[in-house]
Short mmCIF file of C-alpha atoms in Angstrom, two decimals:
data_model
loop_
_atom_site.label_atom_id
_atom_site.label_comp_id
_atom_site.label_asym_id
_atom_site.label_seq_id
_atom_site.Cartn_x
_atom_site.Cartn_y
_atom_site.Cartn_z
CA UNK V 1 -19.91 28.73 2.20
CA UNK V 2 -19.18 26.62 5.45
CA UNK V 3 -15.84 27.81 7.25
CA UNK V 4 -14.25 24.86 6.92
CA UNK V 5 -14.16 25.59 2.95
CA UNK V 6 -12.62 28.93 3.74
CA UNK V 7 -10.07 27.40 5.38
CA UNK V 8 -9.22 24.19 2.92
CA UNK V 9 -9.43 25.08 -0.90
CA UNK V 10 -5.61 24.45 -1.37
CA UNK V 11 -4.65 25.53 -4.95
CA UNK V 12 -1.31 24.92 -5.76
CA UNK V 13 1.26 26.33 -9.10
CA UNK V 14 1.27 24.17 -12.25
CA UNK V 15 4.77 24.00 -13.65
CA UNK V 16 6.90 24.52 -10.34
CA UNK V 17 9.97 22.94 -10.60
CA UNK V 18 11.48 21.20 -7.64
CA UNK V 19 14.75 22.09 -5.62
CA UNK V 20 17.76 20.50 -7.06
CA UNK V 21 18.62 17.77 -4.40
CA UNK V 22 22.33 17.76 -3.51
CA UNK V 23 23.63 15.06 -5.34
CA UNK V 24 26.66 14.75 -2.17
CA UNK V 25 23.20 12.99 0.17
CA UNK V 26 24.09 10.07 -2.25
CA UNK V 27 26.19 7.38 -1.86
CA UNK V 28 28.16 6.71 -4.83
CA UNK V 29 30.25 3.88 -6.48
CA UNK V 30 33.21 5.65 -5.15
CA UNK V 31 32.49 4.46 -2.00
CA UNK V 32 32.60 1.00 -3.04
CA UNK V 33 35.99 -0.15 -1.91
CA UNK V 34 36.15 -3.91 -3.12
CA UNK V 35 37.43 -3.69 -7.05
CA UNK V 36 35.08 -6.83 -7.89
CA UNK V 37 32.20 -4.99 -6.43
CA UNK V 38 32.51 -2.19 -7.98
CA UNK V 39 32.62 -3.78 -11.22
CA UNK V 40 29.79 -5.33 -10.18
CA UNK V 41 28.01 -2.27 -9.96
CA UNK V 42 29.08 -0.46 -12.64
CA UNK V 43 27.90 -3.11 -15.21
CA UNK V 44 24.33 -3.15 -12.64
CA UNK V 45 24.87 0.63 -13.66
CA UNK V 46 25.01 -0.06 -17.49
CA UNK V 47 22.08 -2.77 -17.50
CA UNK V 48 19.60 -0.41 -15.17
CA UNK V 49 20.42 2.41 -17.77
CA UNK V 50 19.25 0.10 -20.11
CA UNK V 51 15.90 -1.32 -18.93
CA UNK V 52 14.78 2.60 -17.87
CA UNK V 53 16.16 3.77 -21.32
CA UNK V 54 13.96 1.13 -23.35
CA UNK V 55 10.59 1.51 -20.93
CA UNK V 56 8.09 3.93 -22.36
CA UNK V 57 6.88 4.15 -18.62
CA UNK V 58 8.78 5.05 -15.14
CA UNK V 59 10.47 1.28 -14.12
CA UNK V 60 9.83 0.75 -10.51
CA UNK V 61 12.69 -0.36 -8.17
CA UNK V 62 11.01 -3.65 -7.65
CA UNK V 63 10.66 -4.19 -11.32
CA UNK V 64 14.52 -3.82 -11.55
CA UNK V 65 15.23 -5.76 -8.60
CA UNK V 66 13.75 -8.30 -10.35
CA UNK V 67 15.62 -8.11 -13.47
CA UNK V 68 19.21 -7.10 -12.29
CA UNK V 69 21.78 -9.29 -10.49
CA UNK V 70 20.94 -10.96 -7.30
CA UNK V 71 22.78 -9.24 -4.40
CA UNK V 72 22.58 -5.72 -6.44
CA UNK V 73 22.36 -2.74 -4.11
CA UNK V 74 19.44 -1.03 -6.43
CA UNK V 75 18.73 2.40 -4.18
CA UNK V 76 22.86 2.66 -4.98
CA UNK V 77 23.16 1.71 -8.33
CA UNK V 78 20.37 4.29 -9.41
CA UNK V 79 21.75 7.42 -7.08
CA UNK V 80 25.15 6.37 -9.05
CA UNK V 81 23.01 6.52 -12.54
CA UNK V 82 21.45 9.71 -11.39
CA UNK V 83 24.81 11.54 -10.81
CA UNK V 84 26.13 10.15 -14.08
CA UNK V 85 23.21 12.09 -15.81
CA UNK V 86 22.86 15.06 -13.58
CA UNK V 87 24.54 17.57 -15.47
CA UNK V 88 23.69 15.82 -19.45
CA UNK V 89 20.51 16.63 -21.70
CA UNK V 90 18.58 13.87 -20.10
CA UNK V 91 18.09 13.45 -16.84
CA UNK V 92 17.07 10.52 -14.43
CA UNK V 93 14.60 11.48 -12.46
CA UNK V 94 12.68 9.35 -9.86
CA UNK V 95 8.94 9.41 -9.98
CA UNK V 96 7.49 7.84 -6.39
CA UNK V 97 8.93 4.44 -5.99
CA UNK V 98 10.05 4.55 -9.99
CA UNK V 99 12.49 5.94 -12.32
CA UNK V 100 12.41 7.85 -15.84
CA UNK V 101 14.58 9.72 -18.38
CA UNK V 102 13.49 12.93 -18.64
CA UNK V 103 14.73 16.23 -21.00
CA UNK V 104 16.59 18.54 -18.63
CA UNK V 105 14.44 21.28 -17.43
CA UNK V 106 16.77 23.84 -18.59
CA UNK V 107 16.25 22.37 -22.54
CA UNK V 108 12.65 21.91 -22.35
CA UNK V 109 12.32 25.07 -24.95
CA UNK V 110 14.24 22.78 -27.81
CA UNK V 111 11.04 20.37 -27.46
CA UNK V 112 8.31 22.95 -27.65
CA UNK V 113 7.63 23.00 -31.22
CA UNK V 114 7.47 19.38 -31.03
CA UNK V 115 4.71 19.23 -28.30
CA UNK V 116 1.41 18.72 -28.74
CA UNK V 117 -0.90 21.53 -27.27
CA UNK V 118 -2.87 20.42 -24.93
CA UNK V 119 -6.77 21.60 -23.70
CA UNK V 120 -6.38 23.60 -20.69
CA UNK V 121 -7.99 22.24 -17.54
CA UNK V 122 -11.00 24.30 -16.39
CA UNK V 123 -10.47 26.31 -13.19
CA UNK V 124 -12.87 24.02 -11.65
CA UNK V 125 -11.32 20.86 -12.29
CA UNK V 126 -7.71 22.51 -11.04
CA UNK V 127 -9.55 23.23 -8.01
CA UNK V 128 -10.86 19.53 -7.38
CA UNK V 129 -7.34 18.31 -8.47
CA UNK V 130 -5.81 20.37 -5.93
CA UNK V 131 -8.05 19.29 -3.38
CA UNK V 132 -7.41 15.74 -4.26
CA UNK V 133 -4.09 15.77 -3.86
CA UNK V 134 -4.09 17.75 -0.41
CA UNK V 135 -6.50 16.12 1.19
CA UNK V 136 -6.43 12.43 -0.24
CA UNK V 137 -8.18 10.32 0.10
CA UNK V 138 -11.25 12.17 -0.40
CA UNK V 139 -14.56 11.46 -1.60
CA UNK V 140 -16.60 13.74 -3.73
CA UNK V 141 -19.03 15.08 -1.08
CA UNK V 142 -15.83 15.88 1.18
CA UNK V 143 -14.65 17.63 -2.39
CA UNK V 144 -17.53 19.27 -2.22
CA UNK V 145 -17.61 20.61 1.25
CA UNK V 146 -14.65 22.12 0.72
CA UNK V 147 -15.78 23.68 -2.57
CA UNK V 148 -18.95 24.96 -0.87
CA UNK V 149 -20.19 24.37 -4.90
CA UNK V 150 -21.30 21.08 -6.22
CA UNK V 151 -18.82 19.37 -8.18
CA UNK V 152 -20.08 17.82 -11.48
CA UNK V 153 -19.21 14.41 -12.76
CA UNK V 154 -17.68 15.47 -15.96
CA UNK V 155 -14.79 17.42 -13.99
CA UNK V 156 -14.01 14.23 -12.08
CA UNK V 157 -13.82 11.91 -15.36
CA UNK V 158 -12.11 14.71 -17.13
CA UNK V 159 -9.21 14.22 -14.23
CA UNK V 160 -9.75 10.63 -14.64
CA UNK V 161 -9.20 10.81 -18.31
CA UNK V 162 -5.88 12.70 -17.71
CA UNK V 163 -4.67 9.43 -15.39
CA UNK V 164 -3.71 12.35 -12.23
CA UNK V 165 -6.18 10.77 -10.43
CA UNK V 166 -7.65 7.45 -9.89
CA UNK V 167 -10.42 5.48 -7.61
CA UNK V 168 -8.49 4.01 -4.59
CA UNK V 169 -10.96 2.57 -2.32
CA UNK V 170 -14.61 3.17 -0.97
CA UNK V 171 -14.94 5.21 2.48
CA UNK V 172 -16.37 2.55 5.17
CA UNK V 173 -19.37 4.69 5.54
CA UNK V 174 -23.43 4.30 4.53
CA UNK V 175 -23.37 4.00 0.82
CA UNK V 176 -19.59 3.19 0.82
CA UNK V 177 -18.76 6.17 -1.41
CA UNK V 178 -15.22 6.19 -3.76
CA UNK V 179 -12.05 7.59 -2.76
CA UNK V 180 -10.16 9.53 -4.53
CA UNK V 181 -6.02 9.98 -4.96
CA UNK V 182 -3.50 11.02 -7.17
CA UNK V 183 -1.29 8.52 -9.46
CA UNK V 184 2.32 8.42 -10.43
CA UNK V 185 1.37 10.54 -13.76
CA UNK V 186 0.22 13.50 -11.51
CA UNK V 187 3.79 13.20 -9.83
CA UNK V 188 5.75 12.66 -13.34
CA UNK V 189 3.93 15.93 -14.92
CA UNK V 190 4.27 18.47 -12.35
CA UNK V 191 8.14 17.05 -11.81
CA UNK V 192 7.57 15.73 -7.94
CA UNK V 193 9.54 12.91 -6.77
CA UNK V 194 6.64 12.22 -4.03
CA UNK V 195 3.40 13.76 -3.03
CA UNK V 196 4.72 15.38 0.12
CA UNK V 197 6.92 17.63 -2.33
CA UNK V 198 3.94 19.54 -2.80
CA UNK V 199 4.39 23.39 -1.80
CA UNK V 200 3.31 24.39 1.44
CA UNK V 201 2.50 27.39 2.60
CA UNK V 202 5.47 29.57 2.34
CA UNK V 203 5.73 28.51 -0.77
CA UNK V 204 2.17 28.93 -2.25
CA UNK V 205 3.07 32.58 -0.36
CA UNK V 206 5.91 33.32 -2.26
CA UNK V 207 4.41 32.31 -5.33
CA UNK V 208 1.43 34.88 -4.74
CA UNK V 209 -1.04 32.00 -4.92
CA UNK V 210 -2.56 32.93 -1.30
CA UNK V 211 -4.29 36.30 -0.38
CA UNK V 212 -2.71 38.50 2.27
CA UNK V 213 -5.98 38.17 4.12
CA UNK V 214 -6.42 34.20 4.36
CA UNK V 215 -8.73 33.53 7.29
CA UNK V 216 -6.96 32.30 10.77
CA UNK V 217 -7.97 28.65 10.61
CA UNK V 218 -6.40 28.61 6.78
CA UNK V 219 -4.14 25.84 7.21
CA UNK V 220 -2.69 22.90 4.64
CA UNK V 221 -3.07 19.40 4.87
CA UNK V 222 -0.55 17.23 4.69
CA UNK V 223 -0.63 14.46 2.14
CA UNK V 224 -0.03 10.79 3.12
CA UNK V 225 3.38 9.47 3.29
CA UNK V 226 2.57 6.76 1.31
CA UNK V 227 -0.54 7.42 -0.71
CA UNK V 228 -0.77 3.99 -2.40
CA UNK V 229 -1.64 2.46 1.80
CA UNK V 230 -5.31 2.82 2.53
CA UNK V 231 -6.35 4.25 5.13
CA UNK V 232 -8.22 2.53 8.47
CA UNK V 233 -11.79 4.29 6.89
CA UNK V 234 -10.99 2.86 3.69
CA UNK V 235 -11.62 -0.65 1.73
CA UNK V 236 -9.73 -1.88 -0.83
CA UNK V 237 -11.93 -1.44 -4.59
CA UNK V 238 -13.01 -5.37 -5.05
CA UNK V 239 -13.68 -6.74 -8.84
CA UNK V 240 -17.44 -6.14 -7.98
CA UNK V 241 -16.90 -2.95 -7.28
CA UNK V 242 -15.05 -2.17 -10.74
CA UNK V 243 -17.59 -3.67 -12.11
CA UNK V 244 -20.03 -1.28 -10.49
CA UNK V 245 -18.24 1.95 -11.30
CA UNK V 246 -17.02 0.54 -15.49
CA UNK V 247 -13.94 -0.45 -14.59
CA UNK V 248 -13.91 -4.16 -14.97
CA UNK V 249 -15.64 -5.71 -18.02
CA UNK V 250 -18.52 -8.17 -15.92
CA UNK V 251 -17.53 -11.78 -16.23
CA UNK V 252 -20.12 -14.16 -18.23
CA UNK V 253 -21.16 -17.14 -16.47
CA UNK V 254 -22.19 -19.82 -18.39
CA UNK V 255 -25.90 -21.80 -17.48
#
């Protein structure tokens, strides 16, 4: 095994649950001094509660730009949202640049009966998922450096399958290989409001997930800011190339 796989397989704890964030960082429709505007807001309040409430997916703030009020403050009418929730059942929760209900963590036992068990991920394909979303955007022979093992297709359609992670781009390299990256669904299930909310090293410490005797060079990567931006290696996936790699049904010409 090369050393720089020593030093990169980043595994990382399914099921943490983030830090409460202070709910006092937020500004809130208290602050709003102008009685108009705060009515204003508190019906953009009511009508965002409604469009998240009635999506079966995470609404994006652009998506409810677009549907509330001109002139609406969004970042403020969601924080004031959030606080009216933090301490019911369901909470709002923010999911990258989108927003959910969610069952308070605390209450997630009352659902269990009502789950549906789900296949366990082989160790193999929790190792390439935590490599993915490390070191993304990654490629599957940089996956498999770091493995030091050859990593089989089925374990990267498996994580496919589960939408955690998706095809962003193709490296600008000979044979223009895929990149890889986590989604929005990787962020919803493990409860992160953005990749860099990943643990680090203290963390994966404390948890017991790293040996005592990790090598000097052990170090973590960390994630994009923004992993939706490609990077200055990458190209953006063009309909050909979907079509290539199954994702785009080819387009009949006609003679």
């Amino acid at each position: 095994m090369s050393e720089r796989a020593n030093a990169s397989v980043i595994p990382f704890k399914v099921g943490d649950e983030p830090e409460e964030e202070s709910l006092s960082q937020y500004p809130s429709e208290q602050q709003v001094q102008n009685p108009a505007e705060r009515l204003h807001l508190a019906e953009a309040v009511r009508m965002a509660e409604a469009i998240v409430f009635a999506s079966a997916e995470p609404v994006s703030e652009k998506q409810l730009a677009a549907r509330l009020p001109d002139g609406i403050n969004v970042a403020l009418a969601m924080a004031e949202l959030r606080q009216i929730y933090a301490r019911r059942g369901v909470n709002l929760v923010r999911v990258g640049d989108a927003w959910a209900f969610r069952t308070a963590g605390d209450l997630a036992f009352l659902m269990s009966r009502d789950t549906v068990q789900q296949r366990r991920l082989s160790r193999a394909a929790l190792e390439v998922l935590a490599i993915i979303a490390y070191h993304q955007p990654v490629t599957r022979a940089e996956i498999e450096d770091i493995r030091g093992v050859e990593t089989s297709k089925g374990t990267l359609d498996t994580l496919l399958e589960t939408e955690w992670v998706r095809m962003r781009g193709r490296r600008k390299t000979p044979g223009r290989p895929v990149t890889y990256g986590t989604t929005d669904n990787f962020l919803d299930h493990f409860a992160l409001e953005e990749i860099r909310d990943l643990p680090g090293m203290e963390e994966l410490k404390g948890a017991g997930l790293l040996s005592g005797r990790m090598p000097s060079n052990f170090s973590i990567p960390q994630p994009p800011a923004d992993p939706d931006a490609l990077t200055d290696d990458e190209d953006a996936l063009t309909d050909i190339d979907l079509e290539e790699l199954g994702l785009l049904t080819p387009r009949v010409t006609e003679d």
